[in-house]
Amino acid sequence: MVSLLIDESPAIEMSAFPNPASDFVNISCGKIRSVQVFSIDGKMIRNISVQSDEIQVDMSNLPDGTYLFIIGTETGTTTRKIIKK
């Protein structure tokens, strides 16, 4: 099992919306390098490599629940809690 720390620090300016989400989550942040999606029990659901300022993550095939998004950028990482309804 993976232990995750939720850092909602404003040090990295980022938006993740809508929250709660149903089909997609849009992430906007300068120089995104990776997005990891974990279930609330610590299982990795997705590991996405990207080189962009924006990404849309498809959640349509995931069950309703709470997910942790770890967003890696050029300047560090931040974690966001996203609810899927």
CSV table of C-alpha atoms in Angstrom, one decimal:
chain,number,residue,atom,x,y,z
A,1,MET,CA,0.0,0.0,0.0
A,2,VAL,CA,1.2,3.5,-0.8
A,3,SER,CA,1.1,6.2,1.8
A,4,LEU,CA,0.0,9.6,0.4
A,5,LEU,CA,0.4,13.1,1.8
A,6,ILE,CA,-2.2,15.6,0.7
A,7,ASP,CA,-0.5,18.9,0.1
A,8,GLU,CA,-3.0,21.6,-0.9
A,9,SER,CA,-0.3,24.2,-0.7
A,10,PRO,CA,-0.9,27.3,-2.9
A,11,ALA,CA,2.9,27.3,-3.7
A,12,ILE,CA,2.1,25.9,-7.2
A,13,GLU,CA,-0.8,27.8,-8.8
A,14,MET,CA,-3.1,25.2,-10.3
A,15,SER,CA,-6.7,24.6,-11.0
A,16,ALA,CA,-8.6,21.3,-11.2
A,17,PHE,CA,-12.2,21.4,-12.2
A,18,PRO,CA,-15.0,20.5,-12.0
A,19,ASN,CA,-14.9,19.1,-8.5
A,20,PRO,CA,-17.0,17.0,-8.0
A,21,ALA,CA,-16.5,15.6,-11.5
A,22,SER,CA,-18.5,13.1,-13.5
A,23,ASP,CA,-16.7,12.5,-16.8
A,24,PHE,CA,-13.5,14.6,-17.0
A,25,VAL,CA,-11.3,16.7,-14.8
A,26,ASN,CA,-9.5,19.7,-16.4
A,27,ILE,CA,-6.1,20.5,-14.9
A,28,SER,CA,-4.5,23.8,-15.7
A,29,CYS,CA,-1.0,24.6,-14.4
A,30,GLY,CA,2.2,25.8,-15.8
A,31,LYS,CA,4.4,23.1,-17.3
A,32,ILE,CA,2.7,19.9,-16.2
A,33,ARG,CA,5.0,16.9,-16.5
A,34,SER,CA,2.9,14.1,-15.0
A,35,VAL,CA,-0.5,13.3,-13.4
A,36,GLN,CA,-0.9,10.3,-11.2
A,37,VAL,CA,-4.4,9.3,-10.1
A,38,PHE,CA,-4.8,7.2,-6.9
A,39,SER,CA,-7.9,5.7,-5.4
A,40,ILE,CA,-8.5,6.7,-1.8
A,41,ASP,CA,-7.0,3.4,-0.6
A,42,GLY,CA,-3.7,4.2,-2.3
A,43,LYS,CA,-3.9,2.1,-5.5
A,44,MET,CA,-2.5,3.8,-8.6
A,45,ILE,CA,-5.3,4.1,-11.2
A,46,ARG,CA,-3.4,6.1,-13.9
A,47,ASN,CA,0.0,7.4,-14.5
A,48,ILE,CA,0.0,10.0,-17.3
A,49,SER,CA,3.2,11.7,-18.7
A,50,VAL,CA,2.6,15.0,-20.4
A,51,GLN,CA,4.4,18.1,-21.5
A,52,SER,CA,1.7,20.8,-21.4
A,53,ASP,CA,0.1,23.6,-19.4
A,54,GLU,CA,-3.3,21.9,-19.5
A,55,ILE,CA,-4.7,18.3,-19.5
A,56,GLN,CA,-8.1,16.7,-19.4
A,57,VAL,CA,-8.2,13.5,-17.4
A,58,ASP,CA,-11.0,11.0,-18.4
A,59,MET,CA,-12.8,9.7,-15.3
A,60,SER,CA,-15.9,8.4,-17.1
A,61,ASN,CA,-15.0,4.7,-16.5
A,62,LEU,CA,-14.1,5.1,-12.8
A,63,PRO,CA,-16.5,4.3,-10.0
A,64,ASP,CA,-17.9,7.1,-7.9
A,65,GLY,CA,-15.6,8.0,-5.0
A,66,THR,CA,-12.7,10.1,-3.9
A,67,TYR,CA,-9.4,10.2,-5.8
A,68,LEU,CA,-6.1,11.8,-5.2
A,69,PHE,CA,-4.4,13.5,-8.1
A,70,ILE,CA,-0.6,14.1,-7.8
A,71,ILE,CA,0.4,16.7,-10.3
A,72,GLY,CA,4.1,17.0,-11.1
A,73,THR,CA,5.3,20.2,-12.7
A,74,GLU,CA,8.6,21.7,-13.7
A,75,THR,CA,8.8,23.4,-10.2
A,76,GLY,CA,7.5,20.7,-7.9
A,77,THR,CA,4.4,18.6,-7.1
A,78,THR,CA,1.1,19.2,-5.6
A,79,THR,CA,-1.8,16.9,-4.7
A,80,ARG,CA,-5.5,17.5,-5.1
A,81,LYS,CA,-8.5,15.5,-3.9
A,82,ILE,CA,-11.1,15.0,-6.6
A,83,ILE,CA,-14.6,13.6,-6.0
A,84,LYS,CA,-16.2,11.5,-8.8
A,85,LYS,CA,-20.0,11.5,-8.8
